[in-house]
């Protein structure tokens, strides 16, 4: 498979983008479908057949719902479609966790797309898509197949239809190129370096001191963000070049002052998907039980986020930890936190700054604590790290600097860059405006490509979320 970080892939992408705009408009949807199926077939023709089968199931269910003459028939068809698509995820997740099956590329992502389509048609039969070629290209759209983001059907269909009449837009191509370059830099120059250093600690965590282990735990969150946000930028940039705007997946998550806000800023396409299709319907069903029902809904929602990553005890604990943090945050904001808004008394500036900074640090610490279970391959490994952190077993004498020459300095630099990026890259726009008169954009991009060519590690790591 052509990797999203390989130079060969981007040579092919340039040719693909040119081919798209050369073709007559009526062939462009079919062109995207052929490209996406071709990309997937390079991984596995057998798993491509699975995606086609799921797509045809959703397409047929959608037509059936739109043509159904009774509400009961529509409900049965909706449940059949959602159940069939969820069943495929469950079977392969169980097989992967318990029998080592290879998970089909993008199974969760394209299945969630198709499930949302079926539900949307059930809610509004006018949203049904009858153009088979256009429909099949939706779940298969190759920039989003590895790790999302999870795009909704209607915006995609509208954009592909509009694409038929569009001409090559230089501003759109430049914006796509900028997203790709920044994504590659975040992934290759920062995320992969952090991953290499963290792997050095993972090889023998018991030999490292407690402080270095705590720093490494924080590094789990930083590395995951650099990797996943880097991939998201690349995916959005590729889509942009092909005339398709995908949904944002991150919005400065390290500015969050509580776990609720963190989840509104982190993996946003998954969070909003679960909110719309699971959490809100569930809370409506459980509203008669008041606060207990709401807490149960939060627990179910976050537990499912955990096991969505994999049917293992570690991922379940990861989700349940977030459920506890989320619930405590909700209770604090509802019953303890000072009132806010127009009627609330003004808060002194220094107190507001301290409260905000404390909230950001605490939120990051809580997020990182859950990453112990997310990152560890086995339950006993995660427990061993926790026992060492809490002083229940002796710590070692090694430090991150012992991994290799310049390891500690590299870790600090990469961590600072990731925090800066995760806070929305404050000041970047002003810096760009000041640089622009001296260094035109083509030169800025050239410097970025030069850094990628000279500083990228010898072997780029795979995307973390590619396994889900």
Short mmCIF file of C-alpha atoms in Angstrom, two decimals, residues 114-440:
data_model
loop_
_atom_site.label_atom_id
_atom_site.label_comp_id
_atom_site.label_asym_id
_atom_site.label_seq_id
_atom_site.Cartn_x
_atom_site.Cartn_y
_atom_site.Cartn_z
CA UNK A 114 -22.65 3.77 6.87
CA UNK A 115 -24.46 3.44 10.22
CA UNK A 116 -24.95 7.22 10.41
CA UNK A 117 -26.30 7.18 6.85
CA UNK A 118 -28.86 4.48 7.66
CA UNK A 119 -30.01 6.37 10.77
CA UNK A 120 -30.19 9.67 8.90
CA UNK A 121 -32.39 8.10 6.22
CA UNK A 122 -34.58 6.63 8.95
CA UNK A 123 -34.95 10.08 10.48
CA UNK A 124 -35.46 11.79 7.13
CA UNK A 125 -36.23 9.62 4.10
CA UNK A 126 -35.47 12.54 1.77
CA UNK A 127 -31.77 12.16 2.66
CA UNK A 128 -31.60 8.82 0.81
CA UNK A 129 -28.97 8.65 -1.94
CA UNK A 130 -30.02 6.72 -5.05
CA UNK A 131 -26.91 7.30 -7.17
CA UNK A 132 -25.01 4.06 -6.52
CA UNK A 133 -21.64 5.32 -7.76
CA UNK A 134 -21.80 8.43 -5.61
CA UNK A 135 -22.94 6.40 -2.61
CA UNK A 136 -20.20 3.77 -2.89
CA UNK A 137 -17.51 6.45 -3.03
CA UNK A 138 -18.67 7.84 0.35
CA UNK A 139 -17.50 5.11 2.76
CA UNK A 140 -14.50 4.28 0.56
CA UNK A 141 -13.10 7.85 0.17
CA UNK A 142 -9.42 6.98 0.54
CA UNK A 143 -8.00 9.99 2.46
CA UNK A 144 -10.34 9.14 5.36
CA UNK A 145 -10.13 5.35 5.24
CA UNK A 146 -7.11 4.83 7.53
CA UNK A 147 -8.14 6.87 10.57
CA UNK A 148 -11.04 9.10 9.61
CA UNK A 149 -12.23 11.71 10.29
CA UNK A 150 -15.78 10.33 10.25
CA UNK A 151 -17.59 12.46 7.69
CA UNK A 152 -21.39 12.61 7.51
CA UNK A 153 -23.05 11.57 4.28
CA UNK A 154 -24.96 14.71 3.25
CA UNK A 155 -21.96 17.12 3.23
CA UNK A 156 -19.97 14.55 1.25
CA UNK A 157 -22.71 14.00 -1.35
CA UNK A 158 -23.21 17.75 -1.76
CA UNK A 159 -19.50 18.39 -2.27
CA UNK A 160 -19.04 15.59 -4.81
CA UNK A 161 -22.04 16.85 -6.79
CA UNK A 162 -20.61 20.37 -6.71
CA UNK A 163 -17.24 18.97 -7.77
CA UNK A 164 -18.71 18.12 -11.17
CA UNK A 165 -18.83 21.83 -12.03
CA UNK A 166 -15.64 22.97 -10.29
CA UNK A 167 -12.40 24.03 -11.92
CA UNK A 168 -8.91 23.77 -10.53
CA UNK A 169 -8.61 26.28 -7.69
CA UNK A 170 -5.04 27.32 -6.87
CA UNK A 171 -6.01 28.59 -3.39
CA UNK A 172 -7.65 25.25 -2.61
CA UNK A 173 -4.58 23.33 -3.80
CA UNK A 174 -2.27 25.56 -1.75
CA UNK A 175 -4.38 25.10 1.39
CA UNK A 176 -4.34 21.34 0.87
CA UNK A 177 -0.58 21.37 0.39
CA UNK A 178 -0.12 23.45 3.57
CA UNK A 179 -2.20 20.98 5.59
CA UNK A 180 -0.22 18.04 4.22
CA UNK A 181 3.18 19.62 4.97
CA UNK A 182 2.23 20.64 8.51
CA UNK A 183 0.70 17.21 9.11
CA UNK A 184 3.84 15.44 7.91
CA UNK A 185 6.03 17.62 10.10
CA UNK A 186 3.90 16.97 13.17
CA UNK A 187 3.84 13.22 12.50
CA UNK A 188 7.39 12.57 11.29
CA UNK A 189 9.50 15.22 13.00
CA UNK A 190 7.69 15.19 16.35
CA UNK A 191 5.40 12.19 16.82
CA UNK A 192 7.77 9.54 15.52
CA UNK A 193 10.67 10.91 17.56
CA UNK A 194 8.60 10.89 20.72
CA UNK A 195 7.47 7.35 19.87
CA UNK A 196 11.09 6.19 19.54
CA UNK A 197 12.06 7.65 22.91
CA UNK A 198 8.94 6.27 24.60
CA UNK A 199 9.69 2.84 23.13
CA UNK A 200 13.10 3.03 24.80
CA UNK A 201 11.38 3.43 28.18
CA UNK A 202 8.74 0.80 27.36
CA UNK A 203 11.46 -1.78 26.76
CA UNK A 204 12.34 -1.76 30.49
CA UNK A 205 10.11 0.65 32.45
CA UNK A 206 11.22 -0.79 35.78
CA UNK A 207 14.77 0.43 35.20
CA UNK A 208 13.74 4.10 35.01
CA UNK A 209 13.19 6.53 37.85
CA UNK A 210 9.71 7.57 38.94
CA UNK A 211 10.01 11.12 37.59
CA UNK A 212 11.18 9.88 34.20
CA UNK A 213 8.30 7.42 34.14
CA UNK A 214 5.83 10.24 34.88
CA UNK A 215 7.37 12.28 32.09
CA UNK A 216 6.99 9.30 29.77
CA UNK A 217 3.31 8.92 30.73
CA UNK A 218 2.77 12.56 29.73
CA UNK A 219 4.65 11.70 26.56
CA UNK A 220 2.00 9.08 25.72
CA UNK A 221 -0.60 11.83 25.28
CA UNK A 222 1.79 14.13 23.43
CA UNK A 223 2.90 11.41 21.01
CA UNK A 224 -0.66 10.27 20.35
CA UNK A 225 -1.74 13.84 19.61
CA UNK A 226 1.21 14.52 17.29
CA UNK A 227 0.57 11.27 15.43
CA UNK A 228 -3.23 11.53 15.16
CA UNK A 229 -3.45 15.28 14.54
CA UNK A 230 -0.66 14.93 11.98
CA UNK A 231 -2.61 12.23 10.17
CA UNK A 232 -5.79 14.33 10.32
CA UNK A 233 -4.05 17.27 8.68
CA UNK A 234 -2.69 15.01 5.95
CA UNK A 235 -6.13 13.47 5.33
CA UNK A 236 -7.86 16.85 5.26
CA UNK A 237 -5.17 18.21 2.96
CA UNK A 238 -5.53 15.35 0.48
CA UNK A 239 -9.30 15.77 0.53
CA UNK A 240 -8.91 19.51 0.01
CA UNK A 241 -6.82 18.92 -3.11
CA UNK A 242 -9.58 16.66 -4.43
CA UNK A 243 -12.29 19.23 -3.70
CA UNK A 244 -13.68 17.56 -0.55
CA UNK A 245 -13.59 19.32 2.83
CA UNK A 246 -13.61 16.86 5.72
CA UNK A 247 -14.79 17.62 9.26
CA UNK A 248 -12.25 18.89 11.82
CA UNK A 249 -11.00 16.35 14.33
CA UNK A 250 -9.03 18.51 16.79
CA UNK A 251 -9.51 22.00 18.15
CA UNK A 252 -6.63 22.96 20.46
CA UNK A 253 -7.35 20.12 22.95
CA UNK A 254 -4.61 21.17 25.38
CA UNK A 255 -6.50 24.39 26.10
CA UNK A 256 -9.31 22.33 27.66
CA UNK A 257 -9.88 23.07 31.35
CA UNK A 258 -11.86 19.90 32.09
CA UNK A 259 -12.45 16.45 30.62
CA UNK A 260 -15.82 17.42 29.15
CA UNK A 261 -14.18 20.19 27.17
CA UNK A 262 -11.28 17.92 26.22
CA UNK A 263 -13.68 15.53 24.50
CA UNK A 264 -15.29 18.44 22.64
CA UNK A 265 -11.84 19.23 21.26
CA UNK A 266 -10.31 15.74 20.82
CA UNK A 267 -11.29 13.22 18.11
CA UNK A 268 -14.26 15.48 17.45
CA UNK A 269 -15.77 13.48 14.60
CA UNK A 270 -16.07 10.37 16.83
CA UNK A 271 -17.31 12.38 19.82
CA UNK A 272 -20.04 14.14 17.84
CA UNK A 273 -21.00 10.85 16.13
CA UNK A 274 -21.53 9.13 19.48
CA UNK A 275 -23.29 12.19 20.89
CA UNK A 276 -25.78 12.35 18.01
CA UNK A 277 -26.46 8.65 17.51
CA UNK A 278 -25.95 7.19 20.98
CA UNK A 279 -25.72 9.65 23.88
CA UNK A 280 -28.65 11.95 23.05
CA UNK A 281 -31.09 9.10 22.21
CA UNK A 282 -29.92 7.25 25.32
CA UNK A 283 -30.41 10.26 27.61
CA UNK A 284 -33.90 10.79 26.17
CA UNK A 285 -34.73 7.18 27.03
CA UNK A 286 -33.22 7.41 30.53
CA UNK A 287 -34.43 10.91 31.46
CA UNK A 288 -37.07 9.51 33.83
CA UNK A 289 -34.26 8.29 36.10
CA UNK A 290 -32.84 11.78 36.59
CA UNK A 291 -29.22 12.16 37.64
CA UNK A 292 -28.67 8.39 37.97
CA UNK A 293 -29.84 7.91 34.40
CA UNK A 294 -27.52 10.65 33.15
CA UNK A 295 -24.52 9.14 34.94
CA UNK A 296 -25.38 5.72 33.50
CA UNK A 297 -25.56 7.22 29.99
CA UNK A 298 -22.15 8.84 30.47
CA UNK A 299 -20.70 5.53 31.64
CA UNK A 300 -22.14 3.60 28.69
CA UNK A 301 -20.97 6.22 26.21
CA UNK A 302 -17.39 6.40 27.50
CA UNK A 303 -17.13 2.62 27.95
CA UNK A 304 -18.13 2.20 24.31
CA UNK A 305 -15.49 4.74 23.29
CA UNK A 306 -13.00 2.54 25.10
CA UNK A 307 -13.99 -0.80 23.57
CA UNK A 308 -14.39 0.82 20.14
CA UNK A 309 -10.59 0.85 20.11
CA UNK A 310 -10.51 -2.87 20.86
CA UNK A 311 -12.23 -5.57 22.88
CA UNK A 312 -9.61 -5.75 25.62
CA UNK A 313 -9.63 -5.08 29.36
CA UNK A 314 -7.17 -2.20 28.96
CA UNK A 315 -9.40 -0.30 26.53
CA UNK A 316 -12.45 -0.91 28.73
CA UNK A 317 -10.60 0.53 31.74
CA UNK A 318 -9.49 3.47 29.59
CA UNK A 319 -13.13 4.21 28.78
CA UNK A 320 -14.35 3.70 32.35
CA UNK A 321 -11.67 6.05 33.71
CA UNK A 322 -12.91 8.71 31.34
CA UNK A 323 -16.47 7.97 32.48
CA UNK A 324 -15.47 8.62 36.10
CA UNK A 325 -13.58 11.82 35.24
CA UNK A 326 -16.41 13.01 32.97
CA UNK A 327 -19.07 12.30 35.63
CA UNK A 328 -17.13 14.03 38.40
CA UNK A 329 -16.60 17.04 36.15
CA UNK A 330 -20.30 17.19 35.35
CA UNK A 331 -21.23 17.00 39.04
CA UNK A 332 -18.69 19.68 39.96
CA UNK A 333 -19.87 22.07 37.25
CA UNK A 334 -23.50 21.49 38.16
CA UNK A 335 -23.39 21.60 41.96
CA UNK A 336 -20.08 23.08 43.19
CA UNK A 337 -18.50 25.39 40.61
CA UNK A 338 -19.14 29.11 41.16
CA UNK A 339 -21.87 30.48 38.87
CA UNK A 340 -20.76 31.95 35.54
CA UNK A 341 -22.43 34.15 33.00
CA UNK A 342 -23.82 37.66 32.84
CA UNK A 343 -25.41 37.49 36.29
CA UNK A 344 -22.33 36.09 38.02
CA UNK A 345 -20.08 38.54 39.88
CA UNK A 346 -16.88 39.40 37.99
CA UNK A 347 -13.94 37.16 38.80
CA UNK A 348 -10.57 38.81 39.55
CA UNK A 349 -8.22 38.43 36.60
CA UNK A 350 -5.43 36.74 38.54
CA UNK A 351 -7.84 34.21 40.01
CA UNK A 352 -9.27 33.49 36.54
CA UNK A 353 -5.78 32.96 35.11
CA UNK A 354 -4.77 30.64 37.95
CA UNK A 355 -8.04 28.69 37.71
CA UNK A 356 -7.68 28.30 33.94
CA UNK A 357 -4.03 27.22 34.16
CA UNK A 358 -4.81 24.74 36.95
CA UNK A 359 -7.72 23.32 34.94
CA UNK A 360 -5.55 22.85 31.86
CA UNK A 361 -2.77 21.10 33.81
CA UNK A 362 -5.20 18.89 35.73
CA UNK A 363 -7.08 17.94 32.55
CA UNK A 364 -3.84 17.01 30.80
CA UNK A 365 -2.76 14.96 33.83
CA UNK A 366 -6.08 13.09 33.94
CA UNK A 367 -5.97 12.46 30.19
CA UNK A 368 -2.41 11.14 30.51
CA UNK A 369 -3.35 8.83 33.38
CA UNK A 370 -5.86 7.06 31.12
CA UNK A 371 -3.16 6.67 28.47
CA UNK A 372 -1.34 4.21 30.74
CA UNK A 373 -4.02 1.64 29.87
CA UNK A 374 -4.49 2.88 26.30
CA UNK A 375 -0.78 2.65 25.53
CA UNK A 376 0.12 -0.57 27.38
CA UNK A 377 -0.21 -3.78 25.41
CA UNK A 378 -1.25 -5.84 28.46
CA UNK A 379 -3.10 -5.26 31.71
CA UNK A 380 -0.15 -6.39 33.85
CA UNK A 381 2.13 -3.88 32.12
CA UNK A 382 -0.23 -1.01 32.97
CA UNK A 383 -0.55 -2.18 36.57
CA UNK A 384 3.25 -2.45 36.85
CA UNK A 385 3.63 1.16 35.72
CA UNK A 386 1.01 2.33 38.23
CA UNK A 387 2.66 0.41 41.08
CA UNK A 388 5.98 2.02 40.25
CA UNK A 389 4.48 5.52 39.99
CA UNK A 390 2.80 5.18 43.40
CA UNK A 391 5.96 3.82 45.01
CA UNK A 392 4.63 0.32 45.65
CA UNK A 393 7.68 -1.17 43.94
CA UNK A 394 11.21 0.26 43.72
CA UNK A 395 12.16 2.58 40.84
CA UNK A 396 15.26 2.21 38.72
CA UNK A 397 18.13 4.63 38.29
CA UNK A 398 18.01 5.24 34.56
CA UNK A 399 16.78 8.48 32.99
CA UNK A 400 15.45 9.36 29.54
CA UNK A 401 18.85 10.84 28.75
CA UNK A 402 20.38 7.36 29.04
CA UNK A 403 18.41 6.10 26.01
CA UNK A 404 20.84 7.74 23.62
CA UNK A 405 22.82 10.93 22.88
CA UNK A 406 20.57 13.98 23.02
CA UNK A 407 17.50 11.92 23.99
CA UNK A 408 16.43 14.19 26.87
CA UNK A 409 16.86 17.36 24.80
CA UNK A 410 14.96 15.84 21.87
CA UNK A 411 12.13 14.81 24.18
CA UNK A 412 11.83 18.31 25.63
CA UNK A 413 11.86 20.01 22.22
CA UNK A 414 9.28 17.61 20.76
CA UNK A 415 7.10 17.95 23.86
CA UNK A 416 7.15 21.75 23.66
CA UNK A 417 6.27 21.70 19.94
CA UNK A 418 3.38 19.30 20.60
CA UNK A 419 2.00 21.40 23.46
CA UNK A 420 2.29 24.52 21.28
CA UNK A 421 0.44 22.79 18.44
CA UNK A 422 -2.12 21.30 20.82
CA UNK A 423 -2.85 24.78 22.19
CA UNK A 424 -3.79 25.97 18.71
CA UNK A 425 -0.27 27.16 17.77
CA UNK A 426 -0.70 30.55 19.49
CA UNK A 427 1.01 33.38 17.64
CA UNK A 428 1.50 31.33 14.47
CA UNK A 429 -0.74 33.57 12.37
CA UNK A 430 1.07 36.74 13.44
CA UNK A 431 4.42 35.07 12.87
CA UNK A 432 3.33 33.97 9.39
CA UNK A 433 2.18 37.50 8.54
CA UNK A 434 5.57 38.90 9.57
CA UNK A 435 7.50 36.27 7.65
CA UNK A 436 5.39 36.52 4.48
CA UNK A 437 6.90 39.82 3.19
CA UNK A 438 10.41 38.39 3.56
CA UNK A 439 9.79 34.74 2.75
CA UNK A 440 6.99 34.01 0.25
#
